[in-house]
mmCIF file of C-alpha atoms in Angstrom:
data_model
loop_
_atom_site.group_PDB
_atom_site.id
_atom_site.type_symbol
_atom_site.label_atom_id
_atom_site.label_comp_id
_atom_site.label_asym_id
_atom_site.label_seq_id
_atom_site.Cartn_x
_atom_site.Cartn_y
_atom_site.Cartn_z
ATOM 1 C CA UNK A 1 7.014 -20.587 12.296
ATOM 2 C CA UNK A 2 7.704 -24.485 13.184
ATOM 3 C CA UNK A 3 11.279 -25.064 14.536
ATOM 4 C CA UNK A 4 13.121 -27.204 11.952
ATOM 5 C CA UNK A 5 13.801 -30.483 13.940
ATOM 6 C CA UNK A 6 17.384 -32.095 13.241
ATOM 7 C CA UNK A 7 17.331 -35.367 12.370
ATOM 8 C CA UNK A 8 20.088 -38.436 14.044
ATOM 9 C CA UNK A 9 20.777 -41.961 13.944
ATOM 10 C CA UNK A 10 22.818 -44.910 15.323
ATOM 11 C CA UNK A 11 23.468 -47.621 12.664
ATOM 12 C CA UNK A 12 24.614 -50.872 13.775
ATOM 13 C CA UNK A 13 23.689 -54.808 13.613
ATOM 14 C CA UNK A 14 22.514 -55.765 16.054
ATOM 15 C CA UNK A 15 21.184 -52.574 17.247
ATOM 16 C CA UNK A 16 17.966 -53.162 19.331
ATOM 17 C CA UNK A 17 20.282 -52.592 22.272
ATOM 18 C CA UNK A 18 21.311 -49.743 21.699
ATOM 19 C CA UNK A 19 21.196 -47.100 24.767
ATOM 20 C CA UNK A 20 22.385 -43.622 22.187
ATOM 21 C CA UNK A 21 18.541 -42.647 21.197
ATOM 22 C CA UNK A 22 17.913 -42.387 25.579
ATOM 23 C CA UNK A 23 21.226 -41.121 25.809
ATOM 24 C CA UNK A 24 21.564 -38.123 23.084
ATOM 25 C CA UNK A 25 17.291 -37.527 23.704
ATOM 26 C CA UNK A 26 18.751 -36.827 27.673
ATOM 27 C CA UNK A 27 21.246 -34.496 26.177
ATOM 28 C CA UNK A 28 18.916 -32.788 23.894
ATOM 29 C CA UNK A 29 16.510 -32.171 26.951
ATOM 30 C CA UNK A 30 19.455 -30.725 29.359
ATOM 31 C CA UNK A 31 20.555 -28.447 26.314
ATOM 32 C CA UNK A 32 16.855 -27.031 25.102
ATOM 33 C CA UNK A 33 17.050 -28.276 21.685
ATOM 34 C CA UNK A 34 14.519 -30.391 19.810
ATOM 35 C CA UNK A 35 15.800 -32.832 17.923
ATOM 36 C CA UNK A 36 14.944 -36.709 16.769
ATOM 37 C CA UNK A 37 17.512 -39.634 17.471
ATOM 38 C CA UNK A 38 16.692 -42.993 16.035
ATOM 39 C CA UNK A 39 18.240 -46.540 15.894
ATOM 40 C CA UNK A 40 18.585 -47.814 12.666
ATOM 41 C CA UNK A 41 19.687 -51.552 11.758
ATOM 42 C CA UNK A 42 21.695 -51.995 8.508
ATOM 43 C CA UNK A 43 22.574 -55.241 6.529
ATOM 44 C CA UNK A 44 25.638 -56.616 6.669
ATOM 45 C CA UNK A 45 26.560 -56.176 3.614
ATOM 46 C CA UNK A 46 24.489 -52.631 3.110
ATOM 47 C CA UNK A 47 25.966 -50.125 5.271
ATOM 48 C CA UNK A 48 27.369 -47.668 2.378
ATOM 49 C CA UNK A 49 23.772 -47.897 1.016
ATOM 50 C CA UNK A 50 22.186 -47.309 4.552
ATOM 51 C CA UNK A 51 24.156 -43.935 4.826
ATOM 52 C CA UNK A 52 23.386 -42.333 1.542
ATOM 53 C CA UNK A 53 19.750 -42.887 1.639
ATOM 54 C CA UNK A 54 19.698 -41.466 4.690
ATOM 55 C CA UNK A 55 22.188 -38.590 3.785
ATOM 56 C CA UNK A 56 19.219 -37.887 1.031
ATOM 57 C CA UNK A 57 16.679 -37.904 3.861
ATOM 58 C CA UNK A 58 18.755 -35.273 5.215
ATOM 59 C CA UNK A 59 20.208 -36.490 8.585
ATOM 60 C CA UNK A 60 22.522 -34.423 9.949
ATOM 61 C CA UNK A 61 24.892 -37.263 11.652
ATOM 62 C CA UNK A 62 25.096 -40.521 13.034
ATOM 63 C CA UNK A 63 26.864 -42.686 15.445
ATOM 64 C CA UNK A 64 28.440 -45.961 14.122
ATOM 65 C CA UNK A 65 28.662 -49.276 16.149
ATOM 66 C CA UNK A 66 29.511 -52.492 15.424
ATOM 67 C CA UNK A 67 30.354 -53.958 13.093
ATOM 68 C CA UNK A 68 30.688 -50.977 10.736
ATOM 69 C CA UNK A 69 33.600 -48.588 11.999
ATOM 70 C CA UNK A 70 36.108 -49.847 9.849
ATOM 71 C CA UNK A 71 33.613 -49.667 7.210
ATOM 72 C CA UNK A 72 32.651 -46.065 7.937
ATOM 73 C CA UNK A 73 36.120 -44.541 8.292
ATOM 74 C CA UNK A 74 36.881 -46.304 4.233
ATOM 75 C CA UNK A 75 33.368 -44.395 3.745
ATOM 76 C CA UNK A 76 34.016 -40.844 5.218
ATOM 77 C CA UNK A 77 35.776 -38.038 3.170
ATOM 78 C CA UNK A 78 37.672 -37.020 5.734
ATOM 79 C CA UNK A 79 38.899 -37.625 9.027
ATOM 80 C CA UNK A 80 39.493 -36.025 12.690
ATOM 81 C CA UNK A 81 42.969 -36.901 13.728
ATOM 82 C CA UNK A 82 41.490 -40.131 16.368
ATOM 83 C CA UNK A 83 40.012 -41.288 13.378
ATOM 84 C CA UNK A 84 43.328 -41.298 11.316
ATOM 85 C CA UNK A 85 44.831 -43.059 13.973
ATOM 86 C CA UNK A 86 42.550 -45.352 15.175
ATOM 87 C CA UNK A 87 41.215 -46.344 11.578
ATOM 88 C CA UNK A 88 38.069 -46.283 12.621
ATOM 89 C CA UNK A 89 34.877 -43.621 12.633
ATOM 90 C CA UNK A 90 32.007 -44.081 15.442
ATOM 91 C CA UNK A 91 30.728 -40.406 14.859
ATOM 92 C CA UNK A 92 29.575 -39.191 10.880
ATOM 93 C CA UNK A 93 29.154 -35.533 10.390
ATOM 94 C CA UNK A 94 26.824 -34.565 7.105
ATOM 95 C CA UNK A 95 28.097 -31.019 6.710
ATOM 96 C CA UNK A 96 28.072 -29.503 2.968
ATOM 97 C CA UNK A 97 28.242 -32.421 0.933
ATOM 98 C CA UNK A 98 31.239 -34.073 2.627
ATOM 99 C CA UNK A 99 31.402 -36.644 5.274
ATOM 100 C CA UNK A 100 33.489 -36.325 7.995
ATOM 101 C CA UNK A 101 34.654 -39.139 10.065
ATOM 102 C CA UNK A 102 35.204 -39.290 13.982
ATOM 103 C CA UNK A 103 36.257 -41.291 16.967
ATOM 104 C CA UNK A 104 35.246 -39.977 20.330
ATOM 105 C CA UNK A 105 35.950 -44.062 21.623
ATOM 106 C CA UNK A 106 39.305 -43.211 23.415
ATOM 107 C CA UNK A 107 38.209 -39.821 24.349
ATOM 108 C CA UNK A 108 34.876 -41.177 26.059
ATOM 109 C CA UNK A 109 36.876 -43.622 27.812
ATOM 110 C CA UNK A 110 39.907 -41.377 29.453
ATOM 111 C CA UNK A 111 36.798 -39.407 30.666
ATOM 112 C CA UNK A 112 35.208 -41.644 32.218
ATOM 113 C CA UNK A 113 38.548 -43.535 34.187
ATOM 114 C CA UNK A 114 39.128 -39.477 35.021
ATOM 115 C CA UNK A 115 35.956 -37.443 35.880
ATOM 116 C CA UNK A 116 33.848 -40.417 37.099
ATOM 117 C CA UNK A 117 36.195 -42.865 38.403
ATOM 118 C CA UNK A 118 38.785 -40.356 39.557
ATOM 119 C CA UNK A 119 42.071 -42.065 38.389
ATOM 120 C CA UNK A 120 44.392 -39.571 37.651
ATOM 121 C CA UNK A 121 46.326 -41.439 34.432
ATOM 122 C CA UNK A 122 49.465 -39.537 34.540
ATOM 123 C CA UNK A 123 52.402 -41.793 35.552
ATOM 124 C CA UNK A 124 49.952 -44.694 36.009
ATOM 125 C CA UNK A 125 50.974 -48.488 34.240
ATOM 126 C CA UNK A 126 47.912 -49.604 31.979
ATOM 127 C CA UNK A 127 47.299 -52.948 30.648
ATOM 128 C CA UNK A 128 45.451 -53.234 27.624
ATOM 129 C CA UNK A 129 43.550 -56.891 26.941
ATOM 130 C CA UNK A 130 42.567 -57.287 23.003
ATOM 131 C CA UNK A 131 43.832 -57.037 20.203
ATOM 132 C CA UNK A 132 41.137 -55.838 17.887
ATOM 133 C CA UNK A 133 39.125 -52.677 17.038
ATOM 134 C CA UNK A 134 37.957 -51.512 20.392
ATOM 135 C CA UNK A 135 41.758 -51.377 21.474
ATOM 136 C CA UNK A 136 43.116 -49.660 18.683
ATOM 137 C CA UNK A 137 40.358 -47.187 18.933
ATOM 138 C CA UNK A 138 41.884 -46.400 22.567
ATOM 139 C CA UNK A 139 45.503 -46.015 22.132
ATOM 140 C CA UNK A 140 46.296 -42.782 21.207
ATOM 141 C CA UNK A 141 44.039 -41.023 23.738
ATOM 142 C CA UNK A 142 45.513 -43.001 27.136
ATOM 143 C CA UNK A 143 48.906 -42.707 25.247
ATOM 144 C CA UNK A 144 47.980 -38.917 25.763
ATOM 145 C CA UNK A 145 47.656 -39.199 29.129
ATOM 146 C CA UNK A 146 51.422 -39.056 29.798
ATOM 147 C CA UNK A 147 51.205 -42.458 31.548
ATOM 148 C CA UNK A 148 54.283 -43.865 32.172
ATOM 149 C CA UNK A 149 53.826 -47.833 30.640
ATOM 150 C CA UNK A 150 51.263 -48.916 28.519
ATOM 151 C CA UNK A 151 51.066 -52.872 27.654
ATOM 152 C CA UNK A 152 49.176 -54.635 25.516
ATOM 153 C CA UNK A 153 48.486 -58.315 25.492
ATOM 154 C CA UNK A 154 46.044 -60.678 23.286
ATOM 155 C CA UNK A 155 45.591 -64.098 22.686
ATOM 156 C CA UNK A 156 46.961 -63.783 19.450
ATOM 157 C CA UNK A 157 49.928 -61.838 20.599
ATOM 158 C CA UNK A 158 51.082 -61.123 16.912
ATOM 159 C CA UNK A 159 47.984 -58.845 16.638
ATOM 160 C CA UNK A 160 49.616 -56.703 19.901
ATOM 161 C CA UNK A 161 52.541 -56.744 18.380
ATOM 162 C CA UNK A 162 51.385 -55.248 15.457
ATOM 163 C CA UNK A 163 49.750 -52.556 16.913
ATOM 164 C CA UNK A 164 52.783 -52.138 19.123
ATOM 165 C CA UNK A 165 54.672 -51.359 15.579
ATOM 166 C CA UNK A 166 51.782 -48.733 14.474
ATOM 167 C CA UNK A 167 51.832 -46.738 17.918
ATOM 168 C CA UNK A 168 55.081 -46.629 18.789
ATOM 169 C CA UNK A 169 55.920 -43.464 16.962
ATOM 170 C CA UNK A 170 53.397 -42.070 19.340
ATOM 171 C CA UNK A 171 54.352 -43.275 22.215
ATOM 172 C CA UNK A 172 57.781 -41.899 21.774
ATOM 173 C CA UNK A 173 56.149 -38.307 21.270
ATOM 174 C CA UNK A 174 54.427 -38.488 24.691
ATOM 175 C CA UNK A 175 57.532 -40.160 26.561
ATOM 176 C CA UNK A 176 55.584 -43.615 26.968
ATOM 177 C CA UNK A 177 56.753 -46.905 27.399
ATOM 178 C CA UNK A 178 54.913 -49.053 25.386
ATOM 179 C CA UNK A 179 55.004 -52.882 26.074
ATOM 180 C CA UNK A 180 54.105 -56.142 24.531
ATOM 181 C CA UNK A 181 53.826 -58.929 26.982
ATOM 182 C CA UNK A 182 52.254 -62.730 26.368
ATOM 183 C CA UNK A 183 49.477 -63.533 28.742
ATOM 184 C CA UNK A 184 51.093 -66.065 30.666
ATOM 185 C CA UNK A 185 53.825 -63.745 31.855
ATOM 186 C CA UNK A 186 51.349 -61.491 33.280
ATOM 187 C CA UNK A 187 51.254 -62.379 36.996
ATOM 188 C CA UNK A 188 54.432 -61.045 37.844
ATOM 189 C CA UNK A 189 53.745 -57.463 36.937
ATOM 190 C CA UNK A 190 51.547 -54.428 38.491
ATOM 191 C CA UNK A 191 48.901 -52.558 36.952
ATOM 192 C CA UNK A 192 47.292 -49.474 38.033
ATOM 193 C CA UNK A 193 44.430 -50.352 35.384
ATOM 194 C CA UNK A 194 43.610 -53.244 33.892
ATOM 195 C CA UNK A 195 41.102 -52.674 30.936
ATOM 196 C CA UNK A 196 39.413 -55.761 28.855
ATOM 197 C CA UNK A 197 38.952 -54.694 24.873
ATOM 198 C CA UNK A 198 38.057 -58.357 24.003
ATOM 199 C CA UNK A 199 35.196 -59.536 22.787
ATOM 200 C CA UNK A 200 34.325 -62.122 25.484
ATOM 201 C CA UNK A 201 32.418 -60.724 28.010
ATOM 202 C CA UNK A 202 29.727 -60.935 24.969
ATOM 203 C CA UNK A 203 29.671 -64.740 25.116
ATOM 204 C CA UNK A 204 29.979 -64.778 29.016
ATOM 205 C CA UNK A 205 33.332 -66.524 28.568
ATOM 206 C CA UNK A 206 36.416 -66.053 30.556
ATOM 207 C CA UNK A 207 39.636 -64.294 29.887
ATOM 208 C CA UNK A 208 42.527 -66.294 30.221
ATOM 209 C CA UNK A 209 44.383 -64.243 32.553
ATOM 210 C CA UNK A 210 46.209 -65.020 35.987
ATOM 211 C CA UNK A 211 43.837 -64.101 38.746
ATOM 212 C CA UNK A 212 47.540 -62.837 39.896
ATOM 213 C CA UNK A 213 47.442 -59.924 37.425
ATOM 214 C CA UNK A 214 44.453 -58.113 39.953
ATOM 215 C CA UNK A 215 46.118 -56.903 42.789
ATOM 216 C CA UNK A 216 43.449 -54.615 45.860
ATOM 217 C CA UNK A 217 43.733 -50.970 44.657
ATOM 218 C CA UNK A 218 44.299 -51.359 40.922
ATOM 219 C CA UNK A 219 40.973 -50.795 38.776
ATOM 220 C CA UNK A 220 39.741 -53.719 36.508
ATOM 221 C CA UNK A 221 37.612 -51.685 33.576
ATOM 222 C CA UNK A 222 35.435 -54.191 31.033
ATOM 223 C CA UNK A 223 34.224 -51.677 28.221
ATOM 224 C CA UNK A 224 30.869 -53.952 27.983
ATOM 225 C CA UNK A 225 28.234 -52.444 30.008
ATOM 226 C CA UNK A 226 24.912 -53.673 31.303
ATOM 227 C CA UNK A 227 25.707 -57.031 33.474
ATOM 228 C CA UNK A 228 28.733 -58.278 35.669
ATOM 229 C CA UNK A 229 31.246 -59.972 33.482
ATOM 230 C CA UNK A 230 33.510 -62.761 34.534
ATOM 231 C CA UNK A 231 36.144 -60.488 34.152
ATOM 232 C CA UNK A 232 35.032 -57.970 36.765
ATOM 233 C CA UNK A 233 33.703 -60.686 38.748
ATOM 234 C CA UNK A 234 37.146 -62.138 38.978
ATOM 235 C CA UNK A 235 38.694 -58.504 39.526
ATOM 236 C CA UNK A 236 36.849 -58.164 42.336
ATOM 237 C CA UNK A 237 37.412 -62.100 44.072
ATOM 238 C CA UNK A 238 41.179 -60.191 44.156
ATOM 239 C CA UNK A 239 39.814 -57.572 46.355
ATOM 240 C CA UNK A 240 40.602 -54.933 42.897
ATOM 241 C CA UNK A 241 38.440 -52.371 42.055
ATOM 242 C CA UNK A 242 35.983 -52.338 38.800
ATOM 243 C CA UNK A 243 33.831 -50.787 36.372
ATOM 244 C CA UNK A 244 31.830 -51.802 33.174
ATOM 245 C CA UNK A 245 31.943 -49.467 30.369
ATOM 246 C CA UNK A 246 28.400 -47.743 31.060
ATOM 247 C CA UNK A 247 30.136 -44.282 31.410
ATOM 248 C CA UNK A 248 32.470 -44.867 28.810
ATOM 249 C CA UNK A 249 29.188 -45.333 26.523
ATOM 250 C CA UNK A 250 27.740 -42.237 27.662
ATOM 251 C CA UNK A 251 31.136 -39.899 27.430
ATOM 252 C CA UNK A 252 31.768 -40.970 23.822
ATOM 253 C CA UNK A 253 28.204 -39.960 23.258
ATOM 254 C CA UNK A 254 28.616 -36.789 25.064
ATOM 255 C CA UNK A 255 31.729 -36.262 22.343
ATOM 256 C CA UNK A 256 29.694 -36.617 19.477
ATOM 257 C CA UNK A 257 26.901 -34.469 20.777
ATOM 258 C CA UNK A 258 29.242 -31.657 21.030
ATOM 259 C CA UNK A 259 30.472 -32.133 17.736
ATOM 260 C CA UNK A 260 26.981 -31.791 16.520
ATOM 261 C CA UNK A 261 26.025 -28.975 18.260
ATOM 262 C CA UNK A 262 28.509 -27.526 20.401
ATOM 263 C CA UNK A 263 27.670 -27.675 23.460
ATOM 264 C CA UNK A 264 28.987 -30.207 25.985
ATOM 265 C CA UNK A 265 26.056 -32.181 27.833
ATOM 266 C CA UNK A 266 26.547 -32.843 31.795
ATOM 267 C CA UNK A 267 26.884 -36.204 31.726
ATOM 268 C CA UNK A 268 26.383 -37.971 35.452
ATOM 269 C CA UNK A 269 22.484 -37.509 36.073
ATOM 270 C CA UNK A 270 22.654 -39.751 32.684
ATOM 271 C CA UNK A 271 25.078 -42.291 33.689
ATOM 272 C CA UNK A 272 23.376 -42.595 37.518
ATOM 273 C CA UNK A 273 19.682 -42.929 35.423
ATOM 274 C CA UNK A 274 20.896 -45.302 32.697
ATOM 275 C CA UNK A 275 22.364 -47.473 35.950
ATOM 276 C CA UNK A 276 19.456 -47.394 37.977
ATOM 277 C CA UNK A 277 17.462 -48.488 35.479
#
């Protein structure tokens, strides 16, 4: 009798990057199972089309990356509570008909800063740089931390501010202060972390931040992943630590794995290949 394989995708554009098909085919290895994990570009302006063909070739989920999230979470039928609150899905789960809606984002990130990094977030001050989907899709799992300030900054500070507004409630429930604070009034404050949600590491361009705002034992984190950015290149001409968002990539994937099968991958033998190679 022939094992029935269970099929998985990662939908994005661009995609060709994409590390999740070495990533989840790692997991799948470490847990037994046999499975198939593709990467799958969508149009633009096809992604609801994309997912219901291939909910009728019978894929069992997918991960979403850019630029769909927002796009998948209008798309899913229902949501896990990160989802709600973010407003964004990165993980699709084809179960009976319905399509349920994930975000393992914030959770893949507080695991990484935690069991890889070892920064124990409780009590710590965070600053948050950007504005824009990758931020918001953060929030509410360092806000469970416990931390005691979180601040959030942006070029656009109306954008912080508005977010500010959405999370406070939440904030409040887990006794955190949460901040809003222009970039040029940066310098004079201390972070424990310092984590870059903006865009520009893509473009190799340069935050506009005080080299002032690094101070020697505070971590700078850039989510990107793959090269040294400017930003952690300047964190570390301050003497602060830093990290790109490798293990971040591969927690969030670890997330969604469990959520398809239930079982919870080991994740550093994947992180220490992926950055050796």
């Amino acid at each position: 009798m022939t094992e029935y394989k269970k099929h998985f995708a990662v939908i994005g554009n661009p995609i060709h990057h994409s590390l999740s098909p070495q990533i989840h085919a790692a997991f799948a290895k470490e847990a037994g199972l046999h499975i198939a994990y593709e990467a799958i570009l969508s149009p633009l302006d096809a992604f609801k089309k994309t997912i219901n063909k291939l909910i009728e070739q019978k894929l069992s989920g997918a991960n979403i990356t850019l630029p769909f999230k927002k796009e998948a979470y209008e798309l899913a039928s229902s949501h896990s509570n990160h989802a709600k609150i973010a407003e964004a899905v990165n993980t699709f789960e084809f179960k009976e008909g319905e399509i349920i809606g994930h975000n393992t984002d914030g959770m893949g990130l507080v695991r990484d800063l935690e069991q890889n990094l070892d920064i124990d977030l409780k009590n710590k001050k965070i600053l948050l740089i950007g504005a824009g989907g990758a931020a918001e899709g953060v929030i509410y799992s360092i806000l469970e931390k416990k931390l005691k300030e979180l601040t959030l900054t942006n070029r656009t500070i109306e954008k912080s501010i508005k977010i500010k507004n959405k999370m406070n409630e939440y904030a409040e429930s887990f006794d955190v202060s949460l901040n809003v604070i222009e970039t040029a009034k940066l310098s004079h404050q201390y972070f424990d972390v310092i984590i870059n949600a903006t865009s520009v590491s893509l473009n190799d361009a340069n935050l506009d931040v005080d080299d002032k705002v690094f101070h020697e034992g505070s971590l700078a984190y850039d989510m990107m992943y793959g090269k040294e950015t400017n930003f952690i290149k300047q964190a570390k001409s301050q003497a602060s630590k830093a990290s790109d968002g490798l293990g971040m990539l591969v927690e969030q994937a670890a997330e969604a794995f469990y959520i398809w099968h239930h079982i919870k991958p080991q994740t550093k033998t994947v992180i220490d290949h992926l950055r050796k190679n």
